[in-house]
Amino acid sequence: MRSKLILSVLVLAVACSVYAASSPKKDKAGEAVVTTQDNSEDLRLEGEKRFRANCGRCHAAPHKFPPRMMATIVRHMRVRATITDEDMRLVLLYMTQ
Amino acid sequence: MWGSILRISIAKLWTRPRAALCRLGWTTLLTAILAGAVPKFAWAQLSAAPRPVPILTGSAGYFTVKDNGETELVPEVIPVVLLPLGDRWLVEARGEFKGEFARREDTGNYGGQVENELDYLQVDYIANSHLTVTAGRFLTPFGMYNERIYPIWIRDLQLVPLIFSIGTGSSDGIMFRGGFALNSKVNLNYATYFSTLSTVNKFESDRTTGGRVGLFFTGPRIEVGGSFQKELQEDRKNSFGFHFAWQPTPLPLNLRAEYARSVYGSGYWVEGAYRLGQIPHWNKVMRKTEFVARMQQTFAGEEQPEGDDEYNLPRSNVQQPDFGLNYYIKDGLKVSGSYSRWLGRRNWNTWTIGIAYRFAIPLGRAE
């Protein structure tokens, strides 16, 4: 009985999230595209922001590694931390420049 | 057809975002996002990313644990191998080699054994920007401790929480996981899995299913989430839990909490870790110093079958405050000490002190 309740709550949570996802997305898509219009310095700054927001959440934010190591680490973290694709790309850009 | 409609409509986002979006409609937009069309378009500039190289990483540590008067020396090596393949694949594995040496009553010398374990050996396929499929042996996605905090260079207190055994461990099977931005303020992450029964040495696993959902609020930097697990064998027991993490932006403070419940018992822990950077004296040293406090409580449930699991739940109700001090010498290297008091049918102290180091070595050209 209890398990069903929990399961329903989880399902409901996902359903609500997906519903919520459908409304503000237009702003999001617009925003994302606007940033690419700007030069790469803005992308780098955005990358730094995402690095600060994400990479110190579980462990102390790490230093930069050489570019090809960084690419592996970011792929690893992307899977482990289920961080969004966009965050990962921007963090990689920032960490390899 | 879909492709060209999308491309035209998305192109208009540059100039007239709202009008173009209205025309696009919700369905198209959602399809586009699910298919990864928007990120591909928007991040085309970033596609010249460096080619990933295989890495040997992981941690090594040495701890002395004084538990209820008995001293144990615990050297550990935890190698992690990362093998990226193509654009979308990653093979990852982690082993644990842990010595536990206690002083022998008869000789007075330290003796013991080295245990080794295979925590994970998995293949990840990044199917699209919101979904990764993992097959093999992986860390069971339940709560946040095992997947995120467990490595010795990460954990703030060396003693794992008392409720650690609930829903946690490794599973052999298949897992689907990923994350996406619900809007500019909230990211959702999820993981769901199915695992088979295995009694093969080092690949032990139960037949279970379950998952976890988390919401991360990027502004206040709060994550809340819930986990669920159902056994598909024996008496089909269920476990569930909730987790909470908060890093208030203006403070070097890390707050985390978990609650978990299974038939064998339930409990919670609440932990705060604070970097002492704001103290004006000795600032260089203080910035690298972290003070940690945790409170935990467990409530015993049904008797747990005797197993070789080192992390079983306490058999009676227990409260345990823990305090710790970490000093971060540099990135990936820290010394840490802690004190815990077990308050149950009997009371005792546990002290730990030691050092943990995270290493990362490229297995090929790194530049």
JSON list of C-alpha atoms in Angstrom, two decimals, chain B residues 88-288:
[
{"chain": "B", "resi": 88, "resn": "ARG", "atom": "CA", "xyz": [28.81, 8.92, -27.19]},
{"chain": "B", "resi": 89, "resn": "TRP", "atom": "CA", "xyz": [30.31, 6.05, -25.26]},
{"chain": "B", "resi": 90, "resn": "LEU", "atom": "CA", "xyz": [32.11, 5.75, -21.95]},
{"chain": "B", "resi": 91, "resn": "VAL", "atom": "CA", "xyz": [33.35, 2.60, -20.25]},
{"chain": "B", "resi": 92, "resn": "GLU", "atom": "CA", "xyz": [34.00, 3.21, -16.57]},
{"chain": "B", "resi": 93, "resn": "ALA", "atom": "CA", "xyz": [35.12, 0.96, -13.74]},
{"chain": "B", "resi": 94, "resn": "ARG", "atom": "CA", "xyz": [36.02, 1.35, -10.07]},
{"chain": "B", "resi": 95, "resn": "GLY", "atom": "CA", "xyz": [37.68, -1.12, -7.76]},
{"chain": "B", "resi": 96, "resn": "GLU", "atom": "CA", "xyz": [38.27, -0.80, -4.03]},
{"chain": "B", "resi": 97, "resn": "PHE", "atom": "CA", "xyz": [41.26, -2.22, -2.21]},
{"chain": "B", "resi": 98, "resn": "LYS", "atom": "CA", "xyz": [40.91, -1.63, 1.49]},
{"chain": "B", "resi": 99, "resn": "GLY", "atom": "CA", "xyz": [43.12, -2.94, 4.25]},
{"chain": "B", "resi": 100, "resn": "GLU", "atom": "CA", "xyz": [41.82, -3.27, 7.79]},
{"chain": "B", "resi": 101, "resn": "PHE", "atom": "CA", "xyz": [44.61, -3.89, 10.24]},
{"chain": "B", "resi": 102, "resn": "ALA", "atom": "CA", "xyz": [43.93, -4.16, 13.97]},
{"chain": "B", "resi": 103, "resn": "ARG", "atom": "CA", "xyz": [46.35, -4.77, 16.83]},
{"chain": "B", "resi": 104, "resn": "ARG", "atom": "CA", "xyz": [46.54, -8.48, 17.72]},
{"chain": "B", "resi": 105, "resn": "GLU", "atom": "CA", "xyz": [45.99, -9.23, 21.42]},
{"chain": "B", "resi": 106, "resn": "ASP", "atom": "CA", "xyz": [48.66, -11.95, 21.52]},
{"chain": "B", "resi": 107, "resn": "THR", "atom": "CA", "xyz": [51.57, -10.38, 19.66]},
{"chain": "B", "resi": 108, "resn": "GLY", "atom": "CA", "xyz": [50.72, -6.71, 19.88]},
{"chain": "B", "resi": 109, "resn": "ASN", "atom": "CA", "xyz": [51.43, -6.41, 16.15]},
{"chain": "B", "resi": 110, "resn": "TYR", "atom": "CA", "xyz": [48.96, -5.16, 13.61]},
{"chain": "B", "resi": 111, "resn": "GLY", "atom": "CA", "xyz": [47.35, -7.85, 11.46]},
{"chain": "B", "resi": 112, "resn": "GLY", "atom": "CA", "xyz": [44.35, -8.08, 9.20]},
{"chain": "B", "resi": 113, "resn": "GLN", "atom": "CA", "xyz": [43.33, -8.43, 5.64]},
{"chain": "B", "resi": 114, "resn": "VAL", "atom": "CA", "xyz": [42.90, -6.53, 2.42]},
{"chain": "B", "resi": 115, "resn": "GLU", "atom": "CA", "xyz": [39.43, -6.60, 0.93]},
{"chain": "B", "resi": 116, "resn": "ASN", "atom": "CA", "xyz": [38.75, -5.86, -2.67]},
{"chain": "B", "resi": 117, "resn": "GLU", "atom": "CA", "xyz": [35.52, -5.01, -4.35]},
{"chain": "B", "resi": 118, "resn": "LEU", "atom": "CA", "xyz": [34.26, -4.08, -7.76]},
{"chain": "B", "resi": 119, "resn": "ASP", "atom": "CA", "xyz": [32.00, -1.07, -7.26]},
{"chain": "B", "resi": 120, "resn": "TYR", "atom": "CA", "xyz": [31.12, -0.62, -10.92]},
{"chain": "B", "resi": 121, "resn": "LEU", "atom": "CA", "xyz": [32.06, -1.81, -14.38]},
{"chain": "B", "resi": 122, "resn": "GLN", "atom": "CA", "xyz": [29.69, -0.21, -16.83]},
{"chain": "B", "resi": 123, "resn": "VAL", "atom": "CA", "xyz": [29.20, 0.96, -20.37]},
{"chain": "B", "resi": 124, "resn": "ASP", "atom": "CA", "xyz": [27.40, 4.30, -20.77]},
{"chain": "B", "resi": 125, "resn": "TYR", "atom": "CA", "xyz": [25.77, 5.26, -24.02]},
{"chain": "B", "resi": 126, "resn": "ILE", "atom": "CA", "xyz": [24.81, 8.93, -24.27]},
{"chain": "B", "resi": 127, "resn": "ALA", "atom": "CA", "xyz": [21.72, 8.44, -26.44]},
{"chain": "B", "resi": 128, "resn": "ASN", "atom": "CA", "xyz": [20.74, 12.12, -26.58]},
{"chain": "B", "resi": 129, "resn": "SER", "atom": "CA", "xyz": [21.02, 15.22, -24.48]},
{"chain": "B", "resi": 130, "resn": "HIS", "atom": "CA", "xyz": [18.52, 13.94, -21.93]},
{"chain": "B", "resi": 131, "resn": "LEU", "atom": "CA", "xyz": [19.15, 10.22, -21.81]},
{"chain": "B", "resi": 132, "resn": "THR", "atom": "CA", "xyz": [22.12, 8.01, -21.03]},
{"chain": "B", "resi": 133, "resn": "VAL", "atom": "CA", "xyz": [21.72, 4.23, -21.08]},
{"chain": "B", "resi": 134, "resn": "THR", "atom": "CA", "xyz": [24.04, 2.30, -18.79]},
{"chain": "B", "resi": 135, "resn": "ALA", "atom": "CA", "xyz": [24.59, -1.46, -18.83]},
{"chain": "B", "resi": 136, "resn": "GLY", "atom": "CA", "xyz": [26.76, -3.63, -16.61]},
{"chain": "B", "resi": 137, "resn": "ARG", "atom": "CA", "xyz": [27.48, -3.26, -12.92]},
{"chain": "B", "resi": 138, "resn": "PHE", "atom": "CA", "xyz": [26.68, 0.20, -11.60]},
{"chain": "B", "resi": 139, "resn": "LEU", "atom": "CA", "xyz": [26.10, 2.04, -8.32]},
{"chain": "B", "resi": 140, "resn": "THR", "atom": "CA", "xyz": [22.44, 1.59, -7.44]},
{"chain": "B", "resi": 141, "resn": "PRO", "atom": "CA", "xyz": [20.74, 4.96, -7.87]},
{"chain": "B", "resi": 142, "resn": "PHE", "atom": "CA", "xyz": [19.16, 5.47, -4.46]},
{"chain": "B", "resi": 143, "resn": "GLY", "atom": "CA", "xyz": [19.59, 8.60, -2.37]},
{"chain": "B", "resi": 144, "resn": "MET", "atom": "CA", "xyz": [22.70, 10.68, -2.95]},
{"chain": "B", "resi": 145, "resn": "TYR", "atom": "CA", "xyz": [25.45, 9.37, -0.70]},
{"chain": "B", "resi": 146, "resn": "ASN", "atom": "CA", "xyz": [26.65, 6.35, -2.64]},
{"chain": "B", "resi": 147, "resn": "GLU", "atom": "CA", "xyz": [26.78, 7.98, -6.05]},
{"chain": "B", "resi": 148, "resn": "ARG", "atom": "CA", "xyz": [27.96, 11.43, -5.08]},
{"chain": "B", "resi": 149, "resn": "ILE", "atom": "CA", "xyz": [29.71, 11.54, -1.74]},
{"chain": "B", "resi": 150, "resn": "TYR", "atom": "CA", "xyz": [31.13, 8.09, -1.05]},
{"chain": "B", "resi": 151, "resn": "PRO", "atom": "CA", "xyz": [34.69, 8.46, -2.47]},
{"chain": "B", "resi": 152, "resn": "ILE", "atom": "CA", "xyz": [37.09, 9.17, 0.39]},
{"chain": "B", "resi": 153, "resn": "TRP", "atom": "CA", "xyz": [38.39, 12.40, -1.19]},
{"chain": "B", "resi": 154, "resn": "ILE", "atom": "CA", "xyz": [34.82, 13.71, -1.38]},
{"chain": "B", "resi": 155, "resn": "ARG", "atom": "CA", "xyz": [33.14, 12.69, 1.87]},
{"chain": "B", "resi": 156, "resn": "ASP", "atom": "CA", "xyz": [33.35, 15.32, 4.60]},
{"chain": "B", "resi": 157, "resn": "LEU", "atom": "CA", "xyz": [33.27, 12.74, 7.40]},
{"chain": "B", "resi": 158, "resn": "GLN", "atom": "CA", "xyz": [35.06, 9.43, 6.97]},
{"chain": "B", "resi": 159, "resn": "LEU", "atom": "CA", "xyz": [32.34, 7.38, 8.69]},
{"chain": "B", "resi": 160, "resn": "VAL", "atom": "CA", "xyz": [29.53, 6.65, 6.25]},
{"chain": "B", "resi": 161, "resn": "PRO", "atom": "CA", "xyz": [26.01, 7.45, 7.52]},
{"chain": "B", "resi": 162, "resn": "LEU", "atom": "CA", "xyz": [24.28, 4.78, 9.61]},
{"chain": "B", "resi": 163, "resn": "ILE", "atom": "CA", "xyz": [21.49, 4.43, 7.03]},
{"chain": "B", "resi": 164, "resn": "PHE", "atom": "CA", "xyz": [24.01, 3.91, 4.22]},
{"chain": "B", "resi": 165, "resn": "SER", "atom": "CA", "xyz": [22.98, 0.29, 3.65]},
{"chain": "B", "resi": 166, "resn": "ILE", "atom": "CA", "xyz": [19.37, 1.16, 2.75]},
{"chain": "B", "resi": 167, "resn": "GLY", "atom": "CA", "xyz": [18.83, 0.81, -0.98]},
{"chain": "B", "resi": 168, "resn": "THR", "atom": "CA", "xyz": [22.49, 1.29, -1.72]},
{"chain": "B", "resi": 169, "resn": "GLY", "atom": "CA", "xyz": [25.31, -0.82, -3.16]},
{"chain": "B", "resi": 170, "resn": "SER", "atom": "CA", "xyz": [25.90, -2.05, -6.69]},
{"chain": "B", "resi": 171, "resn": "SER", "atom": "CA", "xyz": [23.49, -3.56, -9.19]},
{"chain": "B", "resi": 172, "resn": "ASP", "atom": "CA", "xyz": [24.02, -5.66, -12.33]},
{"chain": "B", "resi": 173, "resn": "GLY", "atom": "CA", "xyz": [21.61, -4.72, -15.06]},
{"chain": "B", "resi": 174, "resn": "ILE", "atom": "CA", "xyz": [20.48, -1.74, -17.04]},
{"chain": "B", "resi": 175, "resn": "MET", "atom": "CA", "xyz": [19.90, 1.88, -16.06]},
{"chain": "B", "resi": 176, "resn": "PHE", "atom": "CA", "xyz": [18.38, 4.90, -17.80]},
{"chain": "B", "resi": 177, "resn": "ARG", "atom": "CA", "xyz": [19.37, 8.31, -16.51]},
{"chain": "B", "resi": 178, "resn": "GLY", "atom": "CA", "xyz": [19.64, 11.91, -17.51]},
{"chain": "B", "resi": 179, "resn": "GLY", "atom": "CA", "xyz": [18.76, 15.46, -16.80]},
{"chain": "B", "resi": 180, "resn": "PHE", "atom": "CA", "xyz": [17.22, 18.45, -18.45]},
{"chain": "B", "resi": 181, "resn": "ALA", "atom": "CA", "xyz": [16.35, 22.04, -17.71]},
{"chain": "B", "resi": 182, "resn": "LEU", "atom": "CA", "xyz": [12.64, 22.43, -16.94]},
{"chain": "B", "resi": 183, "resn": "ASN", "atom": "CA", "xyz": [13.11, 26.17, -17.23]},
{"chain": "B", "resi": 184, "resn": "SER", "atom": "CA", "xyz": [15.90, 28.60, -16.53]},
{"chain": "B", "resi": 185, "resn": "LYS", "atom": "CA", "xyz": [15.54, 28.05, -12.80]},
{"chain": "B", "resi": 186, "resn": "VAL", "atom": "CA", "xyz": [14.94, 24.33, -12.36]},
{"chain": "B", "resi": 187, "resn": "ASN", "atom": "CA", "xyz": [16.83, 21.28, -13.63]},
{"chain": "B", "resi": 188, "resn": "LEU", "atom": "CA", "xyz": [15.38, 17.82, -13.31]},
{"chain": "B", "resi": 189, "resn": "ASN", "atom": "CA", "xyz": [17.52, 14.70, -13.00]},
{"chain": "B", "resi": 190, "resn": "TYR", "atom": "CA", "xyz": [16.34, 11.12, -13.01]},
{"chain": "B", "resi": 191, "resn": "ALA", "atom": "CA", "xyz": [17.65, 7.57, -12.91]},
{"chain": "B", "resi": 192, "resn": "THR", "atom": "CA", "xyz": [15.72, 4.35, -13.16]},
{"chain": "B", "resi": 193, "resn": "TYR", "atom": "CA", "xyz": [17.07, 0.81, -13.32]},
{"chain": "B", "resi": 194, "resn": "PHE", "atom": "CA", "xyz": [16.47, -2.88, -13.28]},
{"chain": "B", "resi": 195, "resn": "SER", "atom": "CA", "xyz": [18.97, -5.37, -11.87]},
{"chain": "B", "resi": 196, "resn": "THR", "atom": "CA", "xyz": [19.29, -9.15, -11.88]},
{"chain": "B", "resi": 197, "resn": "LEU", "atom": "CA", "xyz": [20.20, -11.61, -9.18]},
{"chain": "B", "resi": 198, "resn": "SER", "atom": "CA", "xyz": [23.87, -12.54, -9.22]},
{"chain": "B", "resi": 199, "resn": "THR", "atom": "CA", "xyz": [25.93, -14.58, -6.79]},
{"chain": "B", "resi": 200, "resn": "VAL", "atom": "CA", "xyz": [29.07, -14.47, -8.92]},
{"chain": "B", "resi": 201, "resn": "ASN", "atom": "CA", "xyz": [32.06, -13.45, -6.82]},
{"chain": "B", "resi": 202, "resn": "LYS", "atom": "CA", "xyz": [32.59, -9.64, -6.96]},
{"chain": "B", "resi": 203, "resn": "PHE", "atom": "CA", "xyz": [29.44, -9.24, -9.07]},
{"chain": "B", "resi": 204, "resn": "GLU", "atom": "CA", "xyz": [26.92, -9.93, -6.30]},
{"chain": "B", "resi": 205, "resn": "SER", "atom": "CA", "xyz": [23.61, -8.22, -6.99]},
{"chain": "B", "resi": 206, "resn": "ASP", "atom": "CA", "xyz": [19.94, -8.48, -6.05]},
{"chain": "B", "resi": 207, "resn": "ARG", "atom": "CA", "xyz": [16.98, -8.63, -8.36]},
{"chain": "B", "resi": 208, "resn": "THR", "atom": "CA", "xyz": [15.51, -5.18, -7.81]},
{"chain": "B", "resi": 209, "resn": "THR", "atom": "CA", "xyz": [14.07, -2.23, -9.62]},
{"chain": "B", "resi": 210, "resn": "GLY", "atom": "CA", "xyz": [13.79, 1.40, -8.64]},
{"chain": "B", "resi": 211, "resn": "GLY", "atom": "CA", "xyz": [14.87, 4.91, -9.33]},
{"chain": "B", "resi": 212, "resn": "ARG", "atom": "CA", "xyz": [15.42, 8.42, -8.21]},
{"chain": "B", "resi": 213, "resn": "VAL", "atom": "CA", "xyz": [14.14, 11.83, -9.25]},
{"chain": "B", "resi": 214, "resn": "GLY", "atom": "CA", "xyz": [15.72, 15.10, -8.22]},
{"chain": "B", "resi": 215, "resn": "LEU", "atom": "CA", "xyz": [14.93, 18.76, -8.82]},
{"chain": "B", "resi": 216, "resn": "PHE", "atom": "CA", "xyz": [17.77, 21.27, -8.68]},
{"chain": "B", "resi": 217, "resn": "PHE", "atom": "CA", "xyz": [16.81, 24.91, -8.20]},
{"chain": "B", "resi": 218, "resn": "THR", "atom": "CA", "xyz": [19.70, 26.81, -9.73]},
{"chain": "B", "resi": 219, "resn": "GLY", "atom": "CA", "xyz": [18.99, 30.17, -7.99]},
{"chain": "B", "resi": 220, "resn": "PRO", "atom": "CA", "xyz": [19.05, 29.12, -4.35]},
{"chain": "B", "resi": 221, "resn": "ARG", "atom": "CA", "xyz": [21.16, 26.05, -5.25]},
{"chain": "B", "resi": 222, "resn": "ILE", "atom": "CA", "xyz": [18.82, 23.59, -3.60]},
{"chain": "B", "resi": 223, "resn": "GLU", "atom": "CA", "xyz": [18.27, 20.01, -4.68]},
{"chain": "B", "resi": 224, "resn": "VAL", "atom": "CA", "xyz": [15.40, 17.90, -3.42]},
{"chain": "B", "resi": 225, "resn": "GLY", "atom": "CA", "xyz": [14.73, 14.38, -4.51]},
{"chain": "B", "resi": 226, "resn": "GLY", "atom": "CA", "xyz": [13.15, 11.04, -3.79]},
{"chain": "B", "resi": 227, "resn": "SER", "atom": "CA", "xyz": [14.19, 7.44, -4.36]},
{"chain": "B", "resi": 228, "resn": "PHE", "atom": "CA", "xyz": [12.37, 4.16, -4.49]},
{"chain": "B", "resi": 229, "resn": "GLN", "atom": "CA", "xyz": [13.44, 0.54, -4.65]},
{"chain": "B", "resi": 230, "resn": "LYS", "atom": "CA", "xyz": [11.50, -2.69, -4.92]},
{"chain": "B", "resi": 231, "resn": "GLU", "atom": "CA", "xyz": [12.94, -6.16, -4.49]},
{"chain": "B", "resi": 232, "resn": "LEU", "atom": "CA", "xyz": [11.77, -8.58, -7.14]},
{"chain": "B", "resi": 233, "resn": "GLN", "atom": "CA", "xyz": [12.86, -11.62, -5.14]},
{"chain": "B", "resi": 234, "resn": "GLU", "atom": "CA", "xyz": [12.01, -13.24, -1.82]},
{"chain": "B", "resi": 235, "resn": "ASP", "atom": "CA", "xyz": [9.35, -11.18, -0.03]},
{"chain": "B", "resi": 236, "resn": "ARG", "atom": "CA", "xyz": [9.53, -8.26, -2.46]},
{"chain": "B", "resi": 237, "resn": "LYS", "atom": "CA", "xyz": [10.46, -5.64, 0.08]},
{"chain": "B", "resi": 238, "resn": "ASN", "atom": "CA", "xyz": [10.34, -1.94, -0.68]},
{"chain": "B", "resi": 239, "resn": "SER", "atom": "CA", "xyz": [12.62, 0.88, 0.40]},
{"chain": "B", "resi": 240, "resn": "PHE", "atom": "CA", "xyz": [12.30, 4.57, -0.17]},
{"chain": "B", "resi": 241, "resn": "GLY", "atom": "CA", "xyz": [14.12, 7.74, 0.72]},
{"chain": "B", "resi": 242, "resn": "PHE", "atom": "CA", "xyz": [14.41, 11.48, 0.28]},
{"chain": "B", "resi": 243, "resn": "HIS", "atom": "CA", "xyz": [17.44, 13.68, -0.12]},
{"chain": "B", "resi": 244, "resn": "PHE", "atom": "CA", "xyz": [18.10, 17.37, 0.24]},
{"chain": "B", "resi": 245, "resn": "ALA", "atom": "CA", "xyz": [21.17, 19.46, -0.57]},
{"chain": "B", "resi": 246, "resn": "TRP", "atom": "CA", "xyz": [21.63, 23.20, -0.26]},
{"chain": "B", "resi": 247, "resn": "GLN", "atom": "CA", "xyz": [24.62, 25.44, -0.91]},
{"chain": "B", "resi": 248, "resn": "PRO", "atom": "CA", "xyz": [23.43, 28.93, 0.02]},
{"chain": "B", "resi": 249, "resn": "THR", "atom": "CA", "xyz": [25.12, 31.24, -2.50]},
{"chain": "B", "resi": 250, "resn": "PRO", "atom": "CA", "xyz": [26.62, 33.88, -0.20]},
{"chain": "B", "resi": 251, "resn": "LEU", "atom": "CA", "xyz": [28.14, 31.35, 2.23]},
{"chain": "B", "resi": 252, "resn": "PRO", "atom": "CA", "xyz": [30.81, 28.66, 1.91]},
{"chain": "B", "resi": 253, "resn": "LEU", "atom": "CA", "xyz": [28.32, 26.27, 3.44]},
{"chain": "B", "resi": 254, "resn": "ASN", "atom": "CA", "xyz": [27.21, 22.85, 2.27]},
{"chain": "B", "resi": 255, "resn": "LEU", "atom": "CA", "xyz": [24.05, 21.45, 3.82]},
{"chain": "B", "resi": 256, "resn": "ARG", "atom": "CA", "xyz": [22.88, 17.94, 3.08]},
{"chain": "B", "resi": 257, "resn": "ALA", "atom": "CA", "xyz": [20.34, 15.55, 4.49]},
{"chain": "B", "resi": 258, "resn": "GLU", "atom": "CA", "xyz": [18.89, 12.17, 3.73]},
{"chain": "B", "resi": 259, "resn": "TYR", "atom": "CA", "xyz": [16.07, 10.05, 5.05]},
{"chain": "B", "resi": 260, "resn": "ALA", "atom": "CA", "xyz": [15.63, 6.39, 4.15]},
{"chain": "B", "resi": 261, "resn": "ARG", "atom": "CA", "xyz": [13.34, 3.59, 5.17]},
{"chain": "B", "resi": 262, "resn": "SER", "atom": "CA", "xyz": [13.33, -0.16, 4.65]},
{"chain": "B", "resi": 263, "resn": "VAL", "atom": "CA", "xyz": [11.79, -3.08, 6.56]},
{"chain": "B", "resi": 264, "resn": "TYR", "atom": "CA", "xyz": [15.03, -3.35, 8.55]},
{"chain": "B", "resi": 265, "resn": "GLY", "atom": "CA", "xyz": [14.73, 0.14, 9.88]},
{"chain": "B", "resi": 266, "resn": "SER", "atom": "CA", "xyz": [14.79, 3.77, 9.01]},
{"chain": "B", "resi": 267, "resn": "GLY", "atom": "CA", "xyz": [16.74, 6.86, 9.80]},
{"chain": "B", "resi": 268, "resn": "TYR", "atom": "CA", "xyz": [18.09, 10.19, 8.73]},
{"chain": "B", "resi": 269, "resn": "TRP", "atom": "CA", "xyz": [21.23, 12.27, 8.75]},
{"chain": "B", "resi": 270, "resn": "VAL", "atom": "CA", "xyz": [21.66, 16.02, 8.50]},
{"chain": "B", "resi": 271, "resn": "GLU", "atom": "CA", "xyz": [25.09, 17.45, 7.79]},
{"chain": "B", "resi": 272, "resn": "GLY", "atom": "CA", "xyz": [26.57, 20.92, 7.53]},
{"chain": "B", "resi": 273, "resn": "ALA", "atom": "CA", "xyz": [30.08, 21.64, 6.28]},
{"chain": "B", "resi": 274, "resn": "TYR", "atom": "CA", "xyz": [31.44, 25.16, 6.59]},
{"chain": "B", "resi": 275, "resn": "ARG", "atom": "CA", "xyz": [34.66, 26.57, 5.12]},
{"chain": "B", "resi": 276, "resn": "LEU", "atom": "CA", "xyz": [36.10, 29.02, 7.60]},
{"chain": "B", "resi": 277, "resn": "GLY", "atom": "CA", "xyz": [37.12, 31.58, 4.95]},
{"chain": "B", "resi": 278, "resn": "GLN", "atom": "CA", "xyz": [35.26, 34.44, 6.57]},
{"chain": "B", "resi": 279, "resn": "ILE", "atom": "CA", "xyz": [37.36, 34.54, 9.69]},
{"chain": "B", "resi": 280, "resn": "PRO", "atom": "CA", "xyz": [39.72, 37.52, 9.25]},
{"chain": "B", "resi": 281, "resn": "HIS", "atom": "CA", "xyz": [42.68, 36.00, 11.12]},
{"chain": "B", "resi": 282, "resn": "TRP", "atom": "CA", "xyz": [44.91, 33.40, 9.46]},
{"chain": "B", "resi": 283, "resn": "ASN", "atom": "CA", "xyz": [42.82, 33.76, 6.34]},
{"chain": "B", "resi": 284, "resn": "LYS", "atom": "CA", "xyz": [45.09, 31.67, 4.12]},
{"chain": "B", "resi": 285, "resn": "VAL", "atom": "CA", "xyz": [44.80, 28.73, 6.47]},
{"chain": "B", "resi": 286, "resn": "MET", "atom": "CA", "xyz": [41.19, 29.27, 7.41]},
{"chain": "B", "resi": 287, "resn": "ARG", "atom": "CA", "xyz": [40.04, 29.31, 3.79]},
{"chain": "B", "resi": 288, "resn": "LYS", "atom": "CA", "xyz": [41.28, 25.76, 3.43]}
]
